[in-house]
Tab-separated table of C-alpha atoms in Angstrom:
chain	number	residue	atom	x	y	z
U	1	MET	CA	51.659	157.561	2.361
U	2	LYS	CA	48.055	157.663	1.152
U	3	ILE	CA	45.349	156.475	3.510
U	4	ALA	CA	41.775	155.636	2.467
U	5	ILE	CA	39.006	155.633	5.080
U	6	THR	CA	35.401	154.635	4.367
U	7	THR	CA	32.803	157.071	5.692
U	8	THR	CA	29.209	158.206	5.447
U	9	GLY	CA	30.262	161.893	5.049
U	10	LYS	CA	32.828	164.036	3.295
U	11	ASP	CA	35.092	165.314	6.080
U	12	LEU	CA	37.268	164.052	8.920
U	13	SER	CA	34.540	164.488	11.548
U	14	SER	CA	32.244	162.069	9.666
U	15	PRO	CA	31.705	158.605	11.100
U	16	VAL	CA	33.573	155.615	9.656
U	17	ASP	CA	31.264	153.567	7.389
U	18	PRO	CA	31.739	149.941	8.462
U	19	ARG	CA	31.064	148.745	4.900
U	20	PHE	CA	33.928	148.865	2.432
U	21	GLY	CA	32.540	148.141	-1.038
U	22	ARG	CA	29.240	149.917	-0.444
U	23	ALA	CA	30.453	152.824	1.699
U	24	GLN	CA	28.951	156.200	0.722
U	25	TYR	CA	32.300	157.972	0.520
U	26	ILE	CA	35.934	157.000	0.674
U	27	LEU	CA	38.227	159.779	1.901
U	28	ILE	CA	41.787	159.755	0.621
U	29	LEU	CA	44.067	161.430	3.169
U	30	ASP	CA	47.731	161.905	3.753
U	31	GLN	CA	49.306	160.960	7.046
U	32	ASP	CA	48.903	164.379	8.684
U	33	GLY	CA	45.188	164.480	7.915
U	34	SER	CA	45.036	166.626	4.770
U	35	LEU	CA	42.086	165.616	2.633
U	36	LEU	CA	43.373	164.735	-0.841
U	37	GLU	CA	40.073	163.527	-2.282
U	38	ALA	CA	36.558	162.586	-1.129
U	39	VAL	CA	35.604	159.811	-3.534
U	40	ASP	CA	31.858	159.472	-4.111
U	41	ASN	CA	31.363	155.698	-4.088
U	42	SER	CA	27.684	155.742	-5.086
U	43	PRO	CA	28.164	153.699	-8.300
U	44	ASN	CA	29.383	150.799	-6.152
U	45	VAL	CA	26.696	151.306	-3.473
U	46	ASN	CA	24.116	150.134	-6.018
U	47	ALA	CA	26.246	147.499	-7.774
U	48	MET	CA	24.585	144.090	-8.007
U	49	ARG	CA	27.793	142.202	-7.379
U	50	GLY	CA	31.494	142.933	-7.109
U	51	ALA	CA	31.178	146.226	-5.162
U	52	GLY	CA	34.216	145.392	-3.029
U	53	ILE	CA	36.331	144.507	-6.071
U	54	GLN	CA	35.459	147.778	-7.809
U	55	ALA	CA	36.072	149.852	-4.671
U	56	ALA	CA	39.455	148.122	-4.296
U	57	LYS	CA	40.257	148.894	-7.950
U	58	LEU	CA	39.360	152.520	-7.321
U	59	LEU	CA	41.907	152.644	-4.469
U	60	ALA	CA	44.536	150.815	-6.538
U	61	ASP	CA	44.141	153.380	-9.348
U	62	ARG	CA	44.777	156.153	-6.788
U	63	ARG	CA	47.848	154.340	-5.425
U	64	VAL	CA	46.531	154.174	-1.881
U	65	ASP	CA	48.811	152.486	0.679
U	66	VAL	CA	46.449	151.763	3.586
U	67	LEU	CA	42.686	151.209	3.790
U	68	MET	CA	40.825	151.680	7.085
U	69	THR	CA	37.269	150.340	7.264
U	70	GLY	CA	34.916	148.140	9.297
U	71	HIS	CA	34.457	144.968	7.288
U	72	CYS	CA	36.220	143.528	4.287
U	73	GLY	CA	35.053	140.532	2.267
U	74	PRO	CA	37.216	137.905	0.558
U	75	ASN	CA	37.007	139.258	-3.026
U	76	ALA	CA	37.803	142.803	-1.904
U	77	PHE	CA	40.644	141.541	0.284
U	78	ARG	CA	42.167	139.554	-2.560
U	79	THR	CA	42.021	142.597	-4.850
U	80	LEU	CA	43.490	144.938	-2.215
U	81	ASN	CA	46.217	142.416	-1.501
U	82	ALA	CA	47.118	142.184	-5.215
U	83	ALA	CA	47.353	145.977	-5.277
U	84	GLY	CA	49.662	145.931	-2.236
U	85	ILE	CA	47.187	147.910	-0.128
U	86	LYS	CA	47.356	147.158	3.590
U	87	VAL	CA	43.964	146.759	5.295
U	88	VAL	CA	42.909	147.835	8.785
U	89	ILE	CA	39.503	146.423	9.744
U	90	GLU	CA	37.089	146.792	12.684
U	91	GLN	CA	37.352	150.591	12.681
U	92	SER	CA	34.659	152.806	14.231
U	93	GLY	CA	34.218	156.371	15.522
U	94	THR	CA	35.157	159.260	13.244
U	95	VAL	CA	37.588	159.361	10.335
U	96	ARG	CA	39.967	161.524	12.390
U	97	GLU	CA	39.911	159.080	15.299
U	98	ALA	CA	40.748	156.204	12.946
U	99	LEU	CA	43.628	158.162	11.411
U	100	ASP	CA	44.948	159.042	14.881
U	101	ARG	CA	44.936	155.364	15.848
U	102	LEU	CA	46.963	154.575	12.726
U	103	ASN	CA	49.463	157.339	13.432
U	104	ARG	CA	49.878	156.220	17.041
U	105	GLY	CA	50.581	152.689	15.826
U	106	GLU	CA	47.555	151.298	17.683
U	107	VAL	CA	46.248	149.246	14.766
U	108	LYS	CA	47.357	146.049	13.129
U	109	PHE	CA	47.003	145.075	9.503
U	110	ALA	CA	44.543	142.341	8.645
U	111	ASP	CA	45.858	139.112	7.149
U	112	ALA	CA	42.436	137.906	5.955
U	113	ALA	CA	38.896	139.028	5.193
U	114	ASN	CA	36.631	139.353	8.242
U	115	VAL	CA	33.243	138.820	6.571
U	116	GLU	CA	31.775	136.456	3.982
U	117	ALA	CA	31.168	137.437	0.360
U	118	HIS	CA	27.759	139.039	-0.178
U	119	TRP	CA	25.302	137.932	-2.820
B	1	MET	CA	8.013	102.738	-11.000
B	2	PRO	CA	4.504	103.929	-10.083
B	3	THR	CA	1.606	102.896	-12.273
B	4	LEU	CA	0.683	105.886	-14.380
B	5	PRO	CA	-2.792	106.345	-15.808
B	6	THR	CA	-2.692	106.040	-19.579
B	7	SER	CA	-3.417	109.055	-21.721
B	8	ARG	CA	-6.926	109.539	-23.035
B	9	LEU	CA	-6.096	112.710	-24.843
B	10	THR	CA	-5.122	113.927	-28.212
B	11	GLY	CA	-4.515	117.527	-29.129
B	12	SER	CA	-2.061	120.195	-30.081
B	13	ILE	CA	1.513	120.236	-28.897
B	14	MET	CA	2.512	122.991	-26.512
B	15	ILE	CA	4.682	124.133	-23.622
B	16	ILE	CA	2.962	124.562	-20.269
B	17	SER	CA	4.840	126.110	-17.331
B	18	VAL	CA	3.723	125.459	-13.782
B	19	ALA	CA	4.745	128.373	-11.573
B	20	SER	CA	3.770	130.085	-8.319
B	21	GLY	CA	4.880	133.044	-6.297
B	22	LYS	CA	4.777	131.242	-2.977
B	23	GLY	CA	6.681	128.023	-2.412
B	24	GLY	CA	4.962	124.875	-1.211
B	25	THR	CA	1.622	125.568	-2.911
B	26	GLY	CA	1.606	122.425	-5.068
B	27	LYS	CA	3.491	123.191	-8.305
B	28	THR	CA	5.131	119.796	-8.388
B	29	THR	CA	1.874	118.050	-7.449
B	30	VAL	CA	0.108	119.726	-10.385
B	31	ALA	CA	2.985	119.332	-12.875
B	32	THR	CA	3.526	115.626	-12.170
B	33	SER	CA	-0.174	114.693	-12.265
B	34	LEU	CA	-0.714	116.664	-15.465
B	35	ALA	CA	2.246	114.840	-17.048
B	36	ALA	CA	0.965	111.496	-15.781
B	37	ILE	CA	-2.531	111.836	-17.319
B	38	LEU	CA	-0.953	112.785	-20.663
B	39	GLY	CA	1.275	109.705	-20.554
B	40	SER	CA	3.501	109.158	-23.575
B	41	ARG	CA	2.432	112.496	-25.049
B	42	ALA	CA	4.055	114.351	-22.156
B	43	GLN	CA	7.564	115.419	-21.399
B	44	LEU	CA	8.120	116.633	-17.844
B	45	LEU	CA	11.025	119.032	-17.344
B	46	ASP	CA	11.928	120.017	-13.793
B	47	CYS	CA	13.354	123.546	-14.103
B	48	ASP	CA	13.540	124.082	-10.333
B	49	VAL	CA	17.225	123.201	-10.583
B	50	GLU	CA	18.114	124.445	-7.113
B	51	GLU	CA	15.744	121.990	-5.476
B	52	PRO	CA	14.383	119.627	-8.112
B	53	ASN	CA	11.789	117.267	-6.675
B	54	CYS	CA	9.616	115.963	-9.525
B	55	HIS	CA	11.763	112.807	-9.501
B	56	ILE	CA	10.568	111.981	-5.984
B	57	LEU	CA	6.982	111.622	-7.223
B	58	MET	CA	7.759	110.406	-10.758
B	59	ARG	CA	10.551	107.951	-9.820
B	60	PRO	CA	12.075	108.091	-13.316
B	61	GLU	CA	14.650	105.701	-14.660
B	62	LEU	CA	17.466	108.068	-15.609
B	63	GLN	CA	19.379	107.134	-18.725
B	64	THR	CA	21.675	110.059	-19.522
B	65	SER	CA	23.686	112.466	-17.425
B	66	GLU	CA	25.803	115.372	-18.604
B	67	VAL	CA	27.710	118.133	-16.865
B	68	VAL	CA	26.588	121.677	-17.684
B	69	SER	CA	29.119	124.466	-17.281
B	70	VAL	CA	29.655	128.117	-18.153
B	71	PRO	CA	32.830	129.343	-19.803
B	72	VAL	CA	35.073	131.384	-17.503
B	73	PRO	CA	38.271	133.243	-18.444
B	74	VAL	CA	41.693	131.609	-18.243
B	75	VAL	CA	44.540	134.104	-18.737
B	76	ASP	CA	47.847	133.304	-20.395
B	77	MET	CA	50.221	135.624	-18.506
B	78	GLU	CA	52.919	135.058	-21.155
B	79	LYS	CA	50.775	136.967	-23.648
B	80	CYS	CA	49.030	139.437	-21.274
B	81	THR	CA	50.276	143.040	-21.377
B	82	GLN	CA	48.072	144.175	-18.444
B	83	CYS	CA	46.224	146.623	-20.692
B	84	GLY	CA	43.073	146.242	-18.575
B	85	ARG	CA	40.575	145.965	-21.448
B	86	CYS	CA	39.111	142.762	-19.961
B	87	GLY	CA	38.307	144.492	-16.682
B	88	GLU	CA	36.697	147.454	-18.447
B	89	VAL	CA	34.320	145.254	-20.402
B	90	CYS	CA	33.236	142.991	-17.541
B	91	ARG	CA	30.167	144.402	-15.798
B	92	PHE	CA	30.329	141.724	-13.092
B	93	SER	CA	33.917	142.431	-11.928
B	94	ALA	CA	34.807	138.819	-12.706
B	95	ILE	CA	38.150	139.844	-14.212
B	96	LEU	CA	40.397	142.848	-13.652
B	97	VAL	CA	43.984	143.936	-13.871
B	98	ILE	CA	45.656	145.091	-10.657
B	99	GLY	CA	49.260	146.143	-11.117
B	100	THR	CA	50.948	143.315	-12.968
B	101	GLU	CA	48.347	140.726	-11.934
B	102	VAL	CA	45.116	139.685	-13.604
B	103	LEU	CA	42.573	138.638	-11.003
B	104	THR	CA	39.654	136.426	-11.997
B	105	PHE	CA	36.579	135.669	-9.901
B	106	PRO	CA	34.977	132.688	-11.664
B	107	GLU	CA	31.956	132.657	-9.328
B	108	LEU	CA	31.027	136.164	-10.532
B	109	CYS	CA	31.409	135.304	-14.244
B	110	HIS	CA	28.242	135.015	-16.338
B	111	GLY	CA	30.106	133.419	-19.241
B	112	CYS	CA	29.439	136.124	-21.848
B	113	GLY	CA	32.877	135.698	-23.431
B	114	GLY	CA	33.390	139.470	-23.789
B	115	CYS	CA	36.841	139.508	-22.181
B	116	SER	CA	38.309	136.815	-24.425
B	117	LEU	CA	36.698	138.364	-27.498
B	118	LEU	CA	38.103	141.851	-26.820
B	119	CYS	CA	41.556	140.932	-25.486
B	120	PRO	CA	43.942	142.545	-28.021
B	121	GLU	CA	46.669	139.985	-27.238
B	122	LYS	CA	44.327	136.951	-27.491
B	123	ALA	CA	45.635	136.021	-24.041
B	124	ILE	CA	42.269	134.863	-22.660
B	125	SER	CA	40.882	131.412	-23.353
B	126	GLU	CA	37.808	129.834	-21.803
B	127	GLY	CA	37.748	127.129	-19.161
B	128	PRO	CA	34.655	125.493	-17.666
B	129	ARG	CA	32.978	126.297	-14.367
B	130	GLU	CA	30.642	123.446	-13.498
B	131	LEU	CA	27.071	124.578	-12.786
B	132	GLY	CA	25.439	121.214	-12.303
B	133	VAL	CA	24.188	118.152	-14.117
B	134	LEU	CA	21.409	117.535	-16.608
B	135	GLU	CA	19.718	114.135	-16.470
B	136	THR	CA	17.132	112.547	-18.751
B	137	GLY	CA	15.112	109.359	-18.697
B	138	PHE	CA	11.586	108.001	-18.505
B	139	ALA	CA	8.963	107.765	-15.758
B	140	GLY	CA	6.735	105.077	-17.208
B	141	PRO	CA	5.631	106.514	-20.575
B	142	VAL	CA	6.500	110.114	-19.589
B	143	GLU	CA	9.791	111.556	-20.841
B	144	PHE	CA	11.662	113.084	-17.942
B	145	VAL	CA	14.345	115.812	-17.782
B	146	HIS	CA	15.769	117.643	-14.816
B	147	GLY	CA	18.761	119.753	-13.854
B	148	ARG	CA	20.552	119.606	-10.532
B	149	LEU	CA	22.489	122.750	-9.633
B	150	ARG	CA	25.820	122.154	-7.897
B	151	VAL	CA	25.501	122.884	-4.158
B	152	GLY	CA	27.038	126.302	-3.525
B	153	GLU	CA	26.423	127.522	-7.084
B	154	ALA	CA	24.330	130.718	-7.257
B	155	MET	CA	23.691	131.074	-10.992
B	156	SER	CA	20.897	128.825	-12.213
B	157	PRO	CA	19.610	130.352	-15.513
B	158	PRO	CA	22.217	128.700	-17.805
B	159	LEU	CA	21.318	125.286	-16.353
B	160	ILE	CA	17.595	126.046	-16.725
B	161	ARG	CA	18.198	126.928	-20.379
B	162	ALA	CA	20.088	123.628	-20.823
B	163	VAL	CA	17.065	121.763	-19.402
B	164	LYS	CA	14.757	123.647	-21.783
B	165	ALA	CA	16.998	122.839	-24.751
B	166	LYS	CA	15.782	119.230	-24.276
B	167	ILE	CA	12.146	120.187	-25.038
B	168	LYS	CA	10.813	117.950	-27.811
B	169	SER	CA	8.435	119.594	-30.247
B	170	GLU	CA	6.346	116.449	-30.671
B	171	LYS	CA	5.522	116.406	-26.937
B	172	VAL	CA	3.402	118.422	-24.559
B	173	ALA	CA	6.235	119.867	-22.502
B	174	ILE	CA	5.382	120.523	-18.866
B	175	LEU	CA	7.883	122.758	-17.093
B	176	ASP	CA	7.969	122.751	-13.295
B	177	ALA	CA	9.262	126.255	-12.451
B	178	PRO	CA	11.049	127.375	-9.293
B	179	PRO	CA	8.938	129.427	-6.855
B	180	GLY	CA	9.238	133.187	-6.689
B	181	ALA	CA	9.325	135.908	-9.323
B	182	SER	CA	12.999	136.383	-10.224
B	183	CYS	CA	15.386	135.438	-13.063
B	184	PRO	CA	15.071	131.632	-12.720
B	185	VAL	CA	11.265	131.893	-13.010
B	186	ILE	CA	11.389	134.212	-16.040
B	187	ASN	CA	13.997	131.954	-17.675
B	188	THR	CA	11.712	128.964	-17.157
B	189	VAL	CA	8.395	130.408	-18.329
B	190	SER	CA	9.728	132.429	-21.305
B	191	GLY	CA	8.592	130.837	-24.540
B	192	SER	CA	5.732	128.909	-22.932
B	193	ASP	CA	2.279	128.761	-24.493
B	194	PHE	CA	0.573	128.792	-21.115
B	195	ILE	CA	1.408	129.386	-17.441
B	196	ILE	CA	-0.386	127.624	-14.604
B	197	MET	CA	-0.048	129.615	-11.375
B	198	VAL	CA	-0.594	127.349	-8.388
B	199	THR	CA	-1.554	129.036	-5.163
B	200	GLU	CA	-3.421	128.541	-1.906
B	201	PRO	CA	-6.345	130.531	-0.477
B	202	THR	CA	-4.372	132.407	2.177
B	203	PRO	CA	-3.162	136.009	2.419
B	204	PHE	CA	0.351	134.676	1.744
B	205	GLY	CA	-0.787	132.757	-1.315
B	206	LEU	CA	-2.569	135.802	-2.729
B	207	HIS	CA	0.278	138.203	-1.941
B	208	ASP	CA	2.860	136.079	-3.768
B	209	LEU	CA	0.450	135.263	-6.617
B	210	ARG	CA	0.038	138.990	-7.330
B	211	ILE	CA	3.823	139.419	-7.503
B	212	ALA	CA	4.266	136.396	-9.790
B	213	VAL	CA	1.448	137.482	-12.131
B	214	GLU	CA	2.939	140.968	-12.353
B	215	ALA	CA	6.431	139.547	-13.002
B	216	VAL	CA	5.300	137.458	-15.981
B	217	SER	CA	2.743	139.963	-17.322
B	218	HIS	CA	5.176	141.571	-19.786
B	219	LEU	CA	5.728	138.166	-21.449
B	220	ASN	CA	2.108	138.200	-22.673
B	221	ILE	CA	1.607	134.487	-22.064
B	222	PRO	CA	-1.929	133.354	-21.224
B	223	LEU	CA	-2.206	132.139	-17.665
B	224	GLY	CA	-4.642	130.512	-15.299
B	225	VAL	CA	-4.751	129.777	-11.595
B	226	VAL	CA	-5.018	126.436	-9.819
B	227	LEU	CA	-6.173	126.890	-6.262
B	228	ASN	CA	-4.782	124.122	-4.063
B	229	ARG	CA	-6.252	123.259	-0.635
B	230	ALA	CA	-9.123	125.385	-1.915
B	231	ASP	CA	-11.470	124.789	1.017
B	232	ILE	CA	-9.222	126.267	3.701
B	233	GLY	CA	-8.545	129.993	4.160
B	234	ASP	CA	-10.507	132.784	2.486
B	235	ARG	CA	-12.068	133.675	-0.900
B	236	GLU	CA	-9.660	136.492	-1.773
B	237	VAL	CA	-7.798	134.570	-4.508
B	238	GLN	CA	-11.087	133.963	-6.351
B	239	ARG	CA	-11.926	137.661	-5.985
B	240	TYR	CA	-8.505	138.643	-7.350
B	241	CYS	CA	-8.856	136.280	-10.343
B	242	ASP	CA	-12.296	137.756	-11.125
B	243	GLU	CA	-10.935	141.278	-10.910
B	244	MET	CA	-7.969	140.472	-13.175
B	245	SER	CA	-9.983	138.268	-15.573
B	246	ILE	CA	-7.637	135.361	-14.820
B	247	PRO	CA	-9.370	132.013	-15.356
B	248	LEU	CA	-9.562	129.764	-12.311
B	249	LEU	CA	-8.635	126.428	-13.885
B	250	ALA	CA	-9.262	124.132	-10.938
B	251	GLU	CA	-9.857	124.034	-7.222
B	252	ILE	CA	-8.207	121.081	-5.490
B	253	PRO	CA	-9.668	120.499	-2.031
B	254	HIS	CA	-7.707	119.871	1.143
B	255	ASP	CA	-8.344	116.136	0.876
B	256	ARG	CA	-6.871	113.685	3.396
B	257	LYS	CA	-6.487	111.067	0.672
B	258	ILE	CA	-4.262	113.436	-1.367
B	259	ALA	CA	-2.165	114.270	1.688
B	260	GLU	CA	-1.691	110.596	2.553
B	261	GLY	CA	-0.619	109.780	-1.009
B	262	TYR	CA	1.767	112.742	-1.036
B	263	ALA	CA	3.302	111.577	2.243
B	264	ARG	CA	3.967	108.199	0.616
B	265	GLY	CA	5.509	109.937	-2.408
B	266	ASP	CA	2.673	108.996	-4.763
B	267	LEU	CA	1.210	111.098	-7.541
B	268	LEU	CA	-2.072	112.852	-6.785
B	269	VAL	CA	-3.842	111.123	-9.680
B	270	THR	CA	-2.479	107.745	-8.522
B	271	SER	CA	-3.488	108.047	-4.880
B	272	ALA	CA	-6.801	109.802	-5.620
B	273	SER	CA	-7.806	108.673	-9.101
B	274	GLU	CA	-11.153	110.508	-8.902
B	275	TYR	CA	-9.140	113.683	-9.688
B	276	ILE	CA	-8.139	112.410	-13.136
B	277	THR	CA	-11.298	114.054	-14.503
B	278	LEU	CA	-10.290	117.355	-12.889
B	279	PHE	CA	-6.864	117.222	-14.562
B	280	LEU	CA	-8.372	116.239	-17.922
B	281	GLY	CA	-10.734	119.195	-17.691
B	282	MET	CA	-7.846	121.472	-16.743
B	283	TYR	CA	-5.853	120.324	-19.768
B	284	ALA	CA	-8.826	120.892	-22.090
B	285	ASP	CA	-9.225	124.434	-20.701
B	286	ILE	CA	-5.502	125.128	-21.117
B	287	LYS	CA	-5.587	124.007	-24.749
B	288	ARG	CA	-8.515	126.328	-25.400
B	289	LEU	CA	-6.974	129.302	-23.532
B	290	ALA	CA	-3.504	128.840	-25.039
B	291	GLY	CA	-5.044	128.837	-28.486
B	292	ASN	CA	-6.856	132.092	-27.846
B	293	ARG	CA	-4.333	134.585	-26.571
B	294	ILE	CA	-6.752	137.501	-26.815
B	295	THR	CA	-8.576	136.251	-23.720
B	296	GLY	CA	-5.408	136.342	-21.606
B	297	PRO	CA	-5.358	138.318	-18.378
B	298	ARG	CA	-5.125	142.051	-18.401
B	299	LYS	CA	-1.702	143.396	-17.574
B	300	ALA	CA	-1.276	143.804	-13.842
B	301	THR	CA	-1.222	147.440	-12.836
B	302	ALA	CA	1.402	148.620	-10.398
């Protein structure tokens, strides 16, 4: 299982970035915490529109199974849903803490976006 | 229908945009009174499609109404092979292939047609996304055009361009621009022979005037300033105009009579007819300045 977690840094001790589409980095991890890839998301940080859609596409291309982040808008959610990626929202603390919560089964998967689309 | 003063003018045909950085400075007041004094020679086009309000003062009789839309992609999944070319070409993420699905986001689409043009399977056709309506008519002798953007729609430039497509070459076209200094303003004023910047003598008025002048400076269109409520506030706008060699076309005082007429929804030149001379003088100056582009303002320096 591949897990993507949005963050402001490049390792597991970095804090979770609450933004999905405009997060600085997206870490791709496996379930036991090995870092598979630290994706630099800067092209989407400065996108005028559609940052969430592009970030979702980036995860779909990497065949990610679960995304953990803070907020997820409707366009991003629709794209993630089409790609079959499960979404865990309202995450905070460090990347490792978020992963631990997932592994302990303390999270539930979102069934809708939790923020409005941005302009 | 309000009684409109008849035109006393003859002269060359041109396009005059009325703009401002700051909102609420008097763009519509200036645009409608300028149109009214020109009478049958004028065509007033309200390009502030998000919040058009010239009709409140002009009370036109609208005769035509048409829906304006942008083309958005419609995918025939029978033909689609999920190659993903459409998603690669769209810079607004309005279409993309995810797995075996093609997702479209019509509200992000700018209607360029690139996806349907480049689809190797010819699987993409174009359907309409309604932007708003375009209405035309007459306010007394003045030809009237305005666009009304659909509530919730964020993309106004295509509707503004549809309004401008109604400009008649045999008229003096007066374009009431939206406030600010972004795409809708540039779309409105592009192609004009002259820009009137309406502002007020306050730090806010000056601040936003500077931004608006800088935004339109690369278009190289002659411009002049109308200072509204000129006898309140400070003298900084005059100082700025001097410094930038921008002509000060008119100073309209903070006159109770004008305010009372405005509150009733009357034109400035109807409720305070002594200002007709001021507007006639302004129009004469604009004709002169528009015909002599060399005397335009210096480019604003950053």
